[in-house]
């Protein structure tokens, strides 16, 4: 084990040599204190590009062009133009990332063929709650300045290495010394009503103390029967320049999501004659008494100090508390619906409340040093988080005591709606009690061979442990002190074209159970990426082209041959020799005055050692485009825009439940969702905006992964908003 950690130890000792440290001129940019020499000088054109440095991949504070991985950023302007409101909306419009909807609250994210199981807040790694059931994926983005997507494994900074994508939610900061902000009123399809307020100001005469407040309220019905969305969001942040070299930031956020008529699971696939049902898009398995309330409270603090020699110390603390309370109805899709009467299904009534708490700490030291007449960068850091979670359930008073799970018949699913809310018992059963501990120690250095050639080398010692119990039984898995290396190289062919390569290992404990009730072995593998980053038109347009290869063993896949039992609903097997290979292309910028564009294409091919597709229930080819144009010379008050999100077909397979020896596919054919926007400015302060989503009213399945059940995506809808800036 000691030999295993030698590369990291050597890197730390080598780069921390005090003789190598050099002083660097300091600057403050966008309220982030950084060293000028750390930042590559680039010109940012348009509203969909950024000049800020990123810590999401390496922690070294590199620009987009300096990061040896594919990166997509959704800026606040892009999210405003396209009316992006939730984390799921953002994922749906980011290059190379796809969403699989489970119900109104839970969503799964995938990239390069693999699932996403964590995210970051201002660069601090954070875990989803179990299945995202505390509302993280439907959280509102009103409090974020931008969302960063770094595709490929980022095991240097996040968890224990995941080859999909790292999502970093960057909060709005209190950077303004003067009063500024906006008020936005919106209405739209399904009786949507919302108001958003964002105000920032200096709090003393010098502006050394600054504050910002964001608040939002949303109420809307839905295209799904019985469903009503209710959200309340509040965010406040305070910044103070303790000295000219020290910035302190503290803040808190509150998000309450209280939907009515919330679904648990999806609509069933099969009728009694073995045919697949084609339901109306408004079909639901929920009733008006179903609720799924979730509340997210987050307290955070960060300290950023720059030493006289130019080195930077950053310390962060996050405290997150998720609360959830549900009254739900689950329709069992493994039963068949009588084609004549609509009978045959059973329903489980469910009442629960739960809570999860997570405390996260991280500290990071980074700076520059000189060696062999060249300037190099170095970062060293440590992260720790502890998450506890519990859930209690209550049974209906009339539950059959002979059954482990509640079950009542659905008389006629064609006319669904006759199951009243039951009386619930006072007695409670604890069904979840888990602790998750994560620790990480990492270091990386960027070595400049010359002005054109640079190498990045680093590693992380990671610990991830989960203990306790949940619905599947006792939980006790994870690993300690796993070493995950990271390496990258960048070479400037010309001033406009840079090639890069990166490599990292993959290690990820898994909580999926086999049909024998055992945990699948940890996911292990390697991830490679090779790319070209270019700029055109005097740096107005930026492109990235990347090819990647990911190799993994023990990838959890649904075992469709497993017959559900009272003790276990789903089983998985570990696919061996899985390989995902593909490429991505992205273009972002402002090629001409007034025209902002963001577009990208991605595809992958993921198969196991036997040639079987893995995760075939998500699309493996995507094209995403969004662009806006302001008539700067003829009618500058008017901006119009639009885009299209295209996906190829995806499916899941299994045995037909009626016709012996017949294998079926639950499939979604390729489809495109078209979006439009238009904005008119009545004055410098006042504007009105129109957004149309799924303009052609495409009917599509947003989840086919369960085979015996599926879900429809959102049909055509409109939003009209009035925005006042000050």
XYZ file of C-alpha atoms in Angstrom:
726
model
C 0.000 0.000 0.000
C 2.817 2.424 0.729
C 4.247 1.964 -2.741
C 0.824 2.675 -4.161
C 0.886 6.186 -2.681
C 4.443 7.107 -3.656
C 3.523 9.074 -6.845
C 1.312 11.463 -4.894
C 3.808 11.903 -2.060
C 6.614 12.606 -4.485
C 4.537 15.204 -6.314
C 3.724 17.022 -3.085
C 7.326 17.093 -1.834
C 8.646 18.109 -5.233
C 6.261 20.961 -5.862
C 6.241 22.376 -2.338
C 9.964 23.112 -2.382
C 10.045 26.668 -1.034
C 12.942 27.553 -3.360
C 10.556 27.193 -6.280
C 7.931 29.666 -5.095
C 7.677 32.950 -6.948
C 5.670 36.061 -6.272
C 2.916 36.867 -8.723
C 1.004 40.067 -9.346
C -2.472 39.916 -7.828
C -5.825 40.829 -9.258
C -9.469 40.555 -8.353
C -11.711 39.404 -11.197
C -15.413 38.722 -10.755
C -14.901 38.749 -6.958
C -12.590 35.719 -7.223
C -9.078 36.502 -5.995
C -6.607 34.843 -8.340
C -3.125 35.262 -9.680
C -2.810 36.875 -13.109
C -0.122 34.454 -14.118
C -2.544 31.577 -13.451
C -4.955 32.850 -16.074
C -4.446 32.423 -19.780
C -5.366 35.680 -21.506
C -8.402 35.047 -23.689
C -11.024 37.315 -25.187
C -14.605 36.367 -24.461
C -17.165 37.218 -27.114
C -20.861 36.705 -26.605
C -23.156 35.785 -23.762
C -22.589 32.029 -23.827
C -18.834 32.015 -23.123
C -16.939 32.706 -19.905
C -13.466 33.921 -18.987
C -13.518 32.560 -15.428
C -11.118 29.838 -14.414
C -12.440 26.390 -13.511
C -11.555 24.132 -10.596
C -14.033 21.404 -11.552
C -11.520 19.077 -13.256
C -8.081 19.657 -11.723
C -8.307 22.297 -8.996
C -5.531 24.258 -10.697
C -7.776 27.164 -11.702
C -7.478 26.670 -15.455
C -9.410 28.293 -18.281
C -11.598 26.309 -20.638
C -8.771 26.018 -23.179
C -6.258 24.971 -20.508
C -8.456 22.151 -19.143
C -7.580 18.824 -20.828
C -11.196 17.639 -20.929
C -14.439 18.526 -22.710
C -16.260 21.302 -20.869
C -19.713 22.811 -21.437
C -20.875 25.878 -19.531
C -24.416 27.206 -19.315
C -24.149 30.886 -18.402
C -26.879 32.832 -16.624
C -27.582 34.655 -19.924
C -28.043 31.342 -21.742
C -30.349 30.006 -19.029
C -32.379 33.232 -19.078
C -32.661 33.300 -22.895
C -33.810 29.685 -23.068
C -36.027 29.808 -19.961
C -34.039 27.084 -18.200
C -35.460 26.755 -14.681
C -34.264 23.481 -13.132
C -31.120 21.363 -12.955
C -32.865 18.842 -15.208
C -33.595 21.583 -17.767
C -29.903 22.461 -17.728
C -28.849 18.846 -18.267
C -31.310 18.502 -21.147
C -29.595 21.399 -22.923
C -25.931 20.627 -22.185
C -23.832 18.892 -24.822
C -23.165 15.195 -24.235
C -25.506 14.788 -21.242
C -28.942 13.149 -21.178
C -31.822 12.817 -18.686
C -33.973 9.798 -17.901
C -37.128 10.856 -16.023
C -38.428 8.477 -13.359
C -41.338 10.545 -12.082
C -42.124 14.148 -11.119
C -39.293 14.373 -8.580
C -36.578 11.889 -9.558
C -34.357 12.038 -12.636
C -31.237 10.123 -13.631
C -28.433 11.797 -15.591
C -26.047 10.061 -17.996
C -22.998 10.989 -20.059
C -20.847 8.858 -22.349
C -23.088 5.921 -21.480
C -22.745 6.051 -17.683
C -24.772 7.456 -14.808
C -24.029 10.588 -12.773
C -24.242 10.108 -8.998
C -22.825 13.316 -7.521
C -22.490 17.041 -8.129
C -20.584 20.050 -6.838
C -21.600 23.332 -5.220
C -18.975 25.993 -5.930
C -16.513 23.150 -6.497
C -17.314 21.298 -3.253
C -18.327 17.658 -3.988
C -21.810 16.732 -2.780
C -23.841 13.514 -2.986
C -27.395 13.156 -4.267
C -29.843 11.824 -1.728
C -31.009 8.260 -2.341
C -32.228 8.193 -5.953
C -32.479 11.983 -5.969
C -35.696 11.574 -3.989
C -35.126 14.798 -2.056
C -35.666 16.930 -5.137
C -32.091 17.816 -6.127
C -32.616 17.167 -9.830
C -35.708 19.402 -9.987
C -34.071 22.161 -7.900
C -34.407 25.655 -9.329
C -31.357 27.336 -10.892
C -32.329 30.919 -10.012
C -29.526 31.072 -7.412
C -26.746 29.936 -9.783
C -24.570 32.149 -11.949
C -23.556 29.291 -14.235
C -23.478 25.497 -14.441
C -20.293 23.707 -15.507
C -20.259 20.254 -17.105
C -16.842 18.585 -17.250
C -17.224 15.358 -19.207
C -15.102 12.332 -18.475
C -13.721 11.095 -15.171
C -12.796 13.741 -12.580
C -11.677 11.418 -9.801
C -8.990 13.909 -8.804
C -11.618 16.080 -7.105
C -14.948 14.228 -7.047
C -15.799 11.142 -5.025
C -13.957 8.011 -6.135
C -13.902 8.470 -9.881
C -16.859 8.428 -12.276
C -16.378 8.359 -16.068
C -19.544 10.285 -16.979
C -19.641 14.000 -16.144
C -19.013 16.290 -13.186
C -21.735 18.932 -12.687
C -20.673 22.058 -10.799
C -23.392 24.507 -9.711
C -21.721 27.901 -9.281
C -23.684 30.155 -6.958
C -24.354 33.820 -7.604
C -21.890 36.007 -5.711
C -22.250 39.415 -4.103
C -19.934 41.340 -6.403
C -21.737 44.640 -6.861
C -20.868 47.702 -4.785
C -23.913 49.509 -6.173
C -27.599 48.654 -6.172
C -28.489 46.392 -9.086
C -30.806 43.505 -9.830
C -33.990 42.501 -11.593
C -37.609 41.500 -11.103
C -39.118 38.889 -13.414
C -42.818 38.030 -13.750
C -43.818 35.017 -15.841
C -46.961 33.200 -16.897
C -47.587 30.420 -19.352
C -49.077 27.054 -20.217
C -50.964 25.067 -17.573
C -51.709 28.227 -15.593
C -48.047 28.822 -14.763
C -47.317 31.810 -12.499
C -43.921 32.819 -11.126
C -42.058 35.796 -9.735
C -38.284 36.090 -9.303
C -36.364 38.873 -7.536
C -32.560 39.250 -7.556
C -31.024 42.230 -5.708
C -27.349 43.021 -4.953
C -25.769 46.038 -3.278
C -22.820 47.289 -1.294
C -23.541 47.427 2.427
C -21.006 50.053 3.466
C -19.572 53.201 1.922
C -16.416 51.592 0.571
C -18.201 48.523 -0.805
C -15.936 46.169 1.122
C -19.086 44.496 2.486
C -21.605 43.375 -0.122
C -24.828 41.407 -0.148
C -27.160 39.674 -2.560
C -30.627 38.187 -2.202
C -32.551 35.965 -4.628
C -36.166 34.887 -4.110
C -38.609 33.004 -6.342
C -42.135 31.648 -6.144
C -43.704 29.259 -8.681
C -47.151 27.716 -8.995
C -48.255 25.731 -12.058
C -50.494 22.911 -13.170
C -49.220 20.293 -15.617
C -49.919 18.307 -18.766
C -50.213 15.303 -16.420
C -53.585 14.829 -14.730
C -53.847 15.821 -11.029
C -50.332 17.324 -10.900
C -49.638 20.784 -9.480
C -46.183 22.267 -8.932
C -45.419 24.593 -6.010
C -41.939 25.979 -5.323
C -40.451 28.550 -2.974
C -36.782 29.553 -3.244
C -34.705 31.929 -1.131
C -30.979 32.614 -1.304
C -28.778 35.134 0.480
C -25.040 35.690 0.391
C -22.753 38.143 2.170
C -19.179 38.930 1.117
C -16.583 40.995 2.905
C -13.036 41.968 2.036
C -11.405 41.341 5.398
C -8.177 42.676 3.903
C -7.089 43.416 0.349
C -5.929 39.789 0.171
C -8.669 37.999 2.113
C -12.260 37.428 1.035
C -14.904 35.883 3.303
C -18.190 34.638 1.858
C -21.116 33.276 3.901
C -24.613 32.452 2.808
C -27.660 30.240 2.910
C -30.287 28.909 0.555
C -33.743 27.405 0.988
C -35.737 25.489 -1.611
C -39.143 23.997 -0.916
C -40.786 21.810 -3.548
C -44.346 20.774 -2.691
C -46.011 19.112 -5.698
C -49.554 17.758 -5.529
C -50.628 14.714 -7.486
C -47.001 13.547 -7.652
C -46.342 10.225 -9.345
C -44.246 7.411 -7.925
C -42.950 5.395 -10.831
C -44.322 5.295 -14.376
C -47.309 4.116 -16.395
C -47.560 0.385 -17.211
C -46.645 -0.986 -20.640
C -48.598 -4.206 -21.204
C -52.235 -5.119 -21.758
C -53.664 -8.600 -21.184
C -53.313 -9.625 -24.857
C -49.541 -8.994 -24.780
C -49.744 -5.689 -26.699
C -48.050 -2.488 -25.578
C -50.427 0.270 -24.485
C -50.328 3.695 -26.134
C -51.603 6.003 -23.405
C -52.682 9.607 -23.632
C -49.872 11.966 -22.639
C -51.879 13.163 -19.614
C -52.151 9.634 -18.145
C -50.991 9.371 -14.555
C -50.669 6.763 -11.833
C -51.174 9.430 -9.156
C -54.253 10.731 -7.410
C -54.998 14.202 -6.090
C -54.072 13.228 -2.508
C -50.541 12.189 -3.503
C -47.776 14.525 -2.348
C -43.959 14.511 -2.441
C -42.700 17.500 -0.496
C -38.952 18.098 -0.291
C -37.014 20.899 1.377
C -33.356 21.681 0.840
C -31.568 23.981 3.291
C -27.933 24.843 2.643
C -25.519 26.884 4.771
C -22.067 27.628 3.436
C -18.924 29.623 4.114
C -15.684 30.096 2.224
C -12.426 31.889 2.939
C -10.035 32.912 0.169
C -6.602 34.303 1.090
C -3.689 35.247 -1.168
C -0.239 35.231 0.436
C 2.484 37.739 -0.367
C 4.253 35.205 -2.592
C 1.118 34.766 -4.728
C -0.014 31.427 -3.332
C -3.731 31.071 -2.631
C -5.469 29.314 0.274
C -9.154 28.395 -0.100
C -11.302 26.808 2.603
C -14.972 25.840 2.154
C -17.704 24.488 4.381
C -21.134 23.260 3.280
C -23.984 22.029 5.445
C -26.896 20.553 3.512
C -30.125 19.279 4.981
C -32.755 17.494 2.892
C -36.218 16.794 4.261
C -38.877 14.801 2.428
C -42.480 13.855 3.189
C -44.614 11.695 0.915
C -48.084 10.248 0.465
C -47.855 8.197 -2.696
C -49.434 5.473 -4.754
C -47.343 2.951 -6.678
C -48.977 1.038 -9.543
C -47.288 -2.328 -10.033
C -46.386 -2.515 -13.770
C -45.617 -6.243 -13.584
C -49.349 -7.014 -13.576
C -51.434 -6.948 -16.770
C -54.358 -4.658 -17.605
C -57.445 -6.467 -18.850
C -57.991 -5.107 -22.354
C -61.780 -5.106 -21.876
C -62.333 -4.037 -18.261
C -59.131 -2.208 -17.283
C -58.792 -4.391 -14.185
C -55.786 -6.427 -13.143
C -53.385 -3.902 -11.604
C -52.484 -3.583 -7.945
C -51.466 -0.450 -6.066
C -49.268 0.153 -3.026
C -50.144 3.074 -0.734
C -47.099 4.679 0.848
C -46.558 7.275 3.561
C -43.060 8.335 4.599
C -40.907 11.081 5.948
C -37.150 11.259 6.023
C -34.117 13.423 6.379
C -30.532 13.489 5.237
C -27.750 15.757 6.471
C -24.355 16.297 4.951
C -21.395 18.266 6.276
C -18.596 18.895 3.787
C -15.206 20.510 4.321
C -12.416 21.144 1.890
C -9.200 23.086 1.939
C -6.929 23.855 -0.983
C -3.541 25.505 -1.454
C -2.363 26.459 -4.920
C 0.197 28.664 -6.535
C 3.177 28.923 -8.852
C 6.782 27.821 -8.612
C 9.848 28.156 -10.823
C 11.955 25.305 -12.087
C 14.381 25.126 -15.035
C 13.601 28.740 -16.008
C 9.887 27.941 -16.414
C 6.846 28.805 -14.292
C 4.664 25.912 -13.161
C 1.477 25.557 -11.118
C 0.689 23.324 -8.163
C -2.360 22.488 -6.048
C -2.782 20.328 -2.960
C -6.001 19.789 -1.057
C -8.156 17.670 1.178
C -11.895 17.003 1.279
C -14.125 15.382 3.854
C -17.876 14.836 3.978
C -20.223 12.902 6.210
C -23.805 12.196 5.222
C -26.489 10.600 7.401
C -29.940 9.623 6.166
C -33.046 8.079 7.677
C -36.597 7.280 6.527
C -39.698 6.249 8.474
C -42.886 4.829 6.943
C -46.478 4.390 8.117
C -48.880 1.744 6.831
C -52.555 2.151 5.938
C -54.799 1.015 8.795
C -56.552 -1.441 6.465
C -53.349 -3.053 5.152
C -53.483 -6.843 4.942
C -51.286 -8.020 7.865
C -50.368 -11.146 5.905
C -48.550 -9.078 3.251
C -45.148 -7.470 3.659
C -46.116 -4.692 1.247
C -49.492 -2.962 1.050
C -51.616 -3.944 -1.973
C -55.066 -2.851 -3.123
C -56.731 -3.605 -6.487
C -57.165 -1.030 -9.250
C -60.708 -1.670 -10.516
C -60.319 0.024 -13.901
C -57.111 1.744 -14.950
C -58.863 3.122 -18.070
C -60.912 5.256 -15.666
C -58.334 5.559 -12.923
C -59.176 7.550 -9.818
C -61.168 5.536 -7.306
C -58.640 4.912 -4.513
C -59.174 7.353 -1.601
C -56.441 8.335 0.818
C -56.392 5.751 3.592
C -56.237 6.319 7.304
C -52.611 5.867 8.351
C -51.376 4.078 11.447
C -49.707 5.971 14.262
C -46.974 3.331 14.424
C -43.849 4.014 12.381
C -41.284 1.680 10.852
C -37.738 2.815 10.170
C -36.831 1.656 6.665
C -33.545 3.497 6.200
C -30.642 4.469 8.430
C -27.378 5.047 6.599
C -24.064 6.830 7.046
C -21.843 7.753 4.095
C -18.302 8.972 4.695
C -16.007 10.380 2.022
C -12.401 11.480 2.349
C -9.953 12.609 -0.268
C -6.407 13.937 -0.390
C -5.161 15.167 -3.732
C -2.332 17.011 -5.420
C -1.590 18.037 -8.978
C 0.957 20.079 -10.826
C 1.062 21.626 -14.281
C 4.585 21.586 -15.656
C 5.535 23.936 -18.497
C 8.187 22.375 -20.696
C 8.069 25.513 -22.831
C 5.463 28.075 -23.864
C 3.718 25.542 -26.110
C 3.916 22.248 -24.213
C 2.482 21.608 -20.746
C 1.863 18.466 -18.693
C -0.534 17.910 -15.785
C 0.097 15.125 -13.289
C -1.640 14.360 -10.022
C -3.549 11.890 -7.961
C -6.054 11.420 -5.201
C -6.217 9.048 -2.252
C -9.942 8.362 -1.872
C -12.102 6.746 0.807
C -15.818 6.085 0.336
C -17.762 4.077 2.944
C -21.494 3.452 3.446
C -22.985 1.557 6.389
C -26.434 0.979 7.888
C -29.587 -0.470 6.349
C -32.283 0.381 3.819
C -35.104 -1.372 1.961
C -32.667 -3.898 0.463
C -31.343 -4.974 3.886
C -28.042 -4.318 5.617
C -25.687 -1.946 3.825
C -21.940 -2.165 4.352
C -19.711 -1.447 1.372
C -17.050 0.919 0.103
C -13.257 1.106 0.076
C -10.467 3.009 1.796
C -7.277 4.690 0.570
C -7.711 3.942 -3.121
C -5.174 5.819 -5.248
C -6.637 7.419 -8.402
C -4.045 8.934 -10.771
C -4.729 11.775 -13.214
C -2.563 12.889 -16.138
C -2.949 15.418 -18.931
C -0.935 17.087 -21.673
C -1.542 20.171 -23.813
C 0.374 21.349 -26.889
C -0.168 24.542 -28.868
C 0.062 23.741 -32.566
C -0.534 27.425 -33.295
C -1.921 30.333 -31.284
C -5.421 29.261 -32.342
C -5.175 25.459 -32.040
C -4.310 23.378 -28.975
C -4.312 19.577 -28.748
C -4.726 17.829 -25.420
C -4.820 14.373 -23.880
C -5.945 13.172 -20.453
C -6.063 9.925 -18.497
C -7.506 8.841 -15.185
C -8.497 5.646 -13.440
C -12.030 4.759 -12.343
C -13.042 3.273 -9.019
C -16.595 3.409 -7.697
C -18.369 1.278 -5.049
C -21.892 0.218 -6.093
C -25.101 -0.371 -4.130
C -26.851 -2.557 -6.719
C -27.906 -6.068 -5.691
C -27.587 -9.268 -7.693
C -30.460 -11.765 -7.897
C -28.785 -13.558 -4.973
C -29.030 -10.403 -2.831
C -25.284 -9.636 -2.904
C -23.727 -6.247 -3.693
C -22.037 -6.004 -7.079
C -18.270 -5.556 -6.889
C -16.882 -1.998 -7.233
C -16.755 -0.485 -10.708
C -13.133 -0.320 -11.934
C -11.568 0.906 -15.154
C -9.701 3.594 -17.067
C -10.693 6.687 -19.028
C -8.785 8.236 -21.941
C -9.504 11.431 -23.880
C -7.802 13.150 -26.833
C -8.975 16.488 -28.182
C -8.444 19.708 -30.090
C -9.489 23.132 -28.781
C -9.493 25.972 -31.310
C -10.462 29.620 -31.657
C -11.519 31.464 -34.799
C -12.523 34.935 -35.984
C -10.176 36.804 -33.634
C -11.198 34.639 -30.680
C -14.923 35.231 -31.244
C -15.673 31.555 -31.802
C -14.384 28.577 -29.785
C -14.590 24.906 -30.745
C -13.726 21.635 -29.033
C -13.402 18.224 -30.672
C -12.744 15.204 -28.447
C -12.536 11.451 -28.796
C -12.700 9.206 -25.742
C -12.342 5.602 -24.679
C -13.638 4.271 -21.349
C -13.008 0.723 -20.166
C -14.818 -0.732 -17.147
C -15.569 -3.953 -15.313
C -18.543 -4.700 -13.022
C -20.887 -2.146 -14.605
C -24.340 -2.677 -13.006
C -27.030 -3.623 -15.544
C -30.681 -4.555 -14.935
C -31.204 -8.317 -14.893
C -34.425 -8.596 -16.937
C -34.671 -12.328 -16.157
C -35.185 -11.621 -12.452
C -38.697 -12.122 -11.095
C -39.468 -9.510 -8.370
C -40.093 -10.752 -4.844
C -41.481 -9.134 -1.712
C -37.923 -8.694 -0.452
C -36.342 -7.411 -3.681
C -37.953 -5.547 -6.569
C -35.011 -5.311 -8.990
C -31.774 -7.217 -9.568
C -28.585 -6.357 -11.453
C -25.560 -8.114 -12.837
C -22.034 -6.771 -13.313
C -21.188 -6.443 -17.030
C -17.545 -7.301 -17.685
C -15.224 -5.820 -20.290
C -17.450 -2.808 -20.902
C -16.016 -0.304 -23.349
C -17.487 3.065 -24.302
C -15.881 4.933 -27.172
C -17.063 7.961 -29.040
C -16.540 11.610 -29.872
C -17.968 15.055 -29.133
C -17.891 18.382 -30.956
C -18.924 21.745 -29.555
C -18.955 25.308 -30.868
C -19.659 28.382 -28.724
C -19.285 32.118 -29.274
C -20.385 35.209 -31.158
C -19.182 34.925 -34.773
C -20.802 38.225 -35.742
C -22.161 41.100 -33.685
C -25.479 40.175 -32.131
C -25.364 36.447 -32.930
C -24.765 34.114 -29.978
C -24.472 30.415 -30.662
C -24.007 27.234 -28.667
C -24.096 23.913 -30.495
C -22.716 20.435 -30.074
C -22.909 16.849 -31.247
C -21.992 13.780 -29.206
C -22.097 10.035 -29.734
C -20.785 6.909 -28.037
C -20.912 3.148 -28.434
C -20.963 1.210 -25.154
C -20.827 -2.594 -25.141
C -19.701 -5.350 -22.817
C -17.172 -8.068 -23.627
C -19.878 -10.162 -25.337
C -20.886 -7.330 -27.650
C -24.105 -6.537 -25.786
C -25.134 -2.894 -25.530
C -25.041 -1.440 -22.020
C -27.467 1.236 -20.872
C -29.277 0.920 -24.199
C -32.269 2.727 -22.676
C -30.554 6.107 -23.161
C -29.734 7.730 -26.495
C -26.141 7.394 -27.704
C -26.302 10.160 -30.330
C -27.334 13.733 -29.580
C -27.311 17.110 -31.294
C -28.080 20.270 -29.327
C -28.295 23.795 -30.722
C -29.429 27.112 -29.314
C -28.793 30.518 -30.817
C -30.058 34.079 -30.481
C -29.719 37.122 -32.732
C -30.103 40.778 -31.801
C -30.800 43.127 -34.718
C -28.013 45.443 -33.609
C -28.041 47.691 -36.678
C -31.693 47.772 -37.723
C -33.797 47.120 -34.600
C -31.548 46.662 -31.541
C -34.557 46.390 -29.223
C -35.477 43.009 -30.774
C -33.761 39.663 -30.198
C -34.976 36.369 -31.606
C -33.657 32.871 -31.099
C -34.299 29.192 -31.254
C -32.812 25.792 -31.129
C -33.286 22.082 -31.495
C -32.401 19.093 -29.307
C -32.220 15.841 -31.278
C -31.726 12.320 -29.912
C -31.540 8.995 -31.697
C -33.603 5.961 -30.748
C -33.282 4.132 -27.417
C -34.970 1.056 -25.966
C -35.091 -1.664 -23.324
C -35.735 -5.366 -23.979
C -37.409 -8.209 -22.142
C -39.724 -11.184 -22.420
C -43.324 -10.588 -23.483
C -45.397 -11.408 -20.354
C -48.172 -13.099 -22.366
C -46.693 -14.573 -25.550
C -44.298 -17.418 -24.707
C -40.732 -17.202 -26.001
C -41.297 -13.750 -27.533
C -38.753 -11.037 -26.796
C -40.043 -7.463 -27.068
C -38.574 -3.987 -27.165
C -39.987 -0.931 -25.465
C -38.626 1.674 -27.847
C -38.531 5.405 -28.445
C -37.695 6.359 -32.023
C -35.407 9.290 -32.834
C -37.017 12.670 -32.206
C -36.273 16.394 -32.157
C -37.556 19.065 -29.773
C -37.740 22.562 -31.282
C -37.583 25.685 -29.102
C -38.122 29.358 -29.933
C -37.636 32.669 -28.114
C -38.179 36.371 -28.786
C -37.429 39.399 -26.609
C -38.274 43.061 -27.056
C -36.739 45.847 -24.954
C -39.146 48.713 -24.351
C -36.391 50.648 -22.571
C -32.970 50.063 -21.041
C -34.714 48.612 -18.001
C -37.888 46.926 -19.235
C -38.250 43.969 -21.613
C -40.762 41.256 -22.506
C -39.824 37.716 -23.564
C -41.643 34.827 -25.230
C -40.439 31.201 -25.085
C -41.893 28.143 -26.818
C -40.766 24.637 -25.883
C -41.370 21.522 -28.026
C -42.937 23.708 -30.693
C -43.966 20.772 -32.912
C -45.678 19.042 -29.961
C -43.602 15.881 -30.297
C -44.973 12.940 -28.307
C -42.041 10.997 -26.894
C -41.098 8.670 -24.056
C -38.627 10.205 -21.613
C -37.959 6.842 -19.908
C -38.153 3.313 -21.314
C -35.539 1.749 -19.051
C -37.890 -0.305 -16.893
C -39.372 -2.152 -19.927
C -42.629 -2.862 -18.100
C -43.265 0.872 -17.520
C -42.475 4.196 -19.204
C -43.003 7.948 -18.962
C -43.878 10.682 -21.465
C -41.889 13.891 -21.859
C -43.254 17.427 -21.810
C -45.484 18.476 -24.765
C -45.658 21.918 -26.397
C -45.806 24.783 -23.921
C -45.315 28.546 -23.806
C -44.011 31.131 -21.349
C -44.379 34.915 -21.462
C -42.294 36.975 -19.040
C -41.780 40.608 -18.146
C -38.350 41.590 -16.861
C -37.322 44.844 -15.143
C -33.600 45.485 -14.580
C -32.183 48.192 -12.315
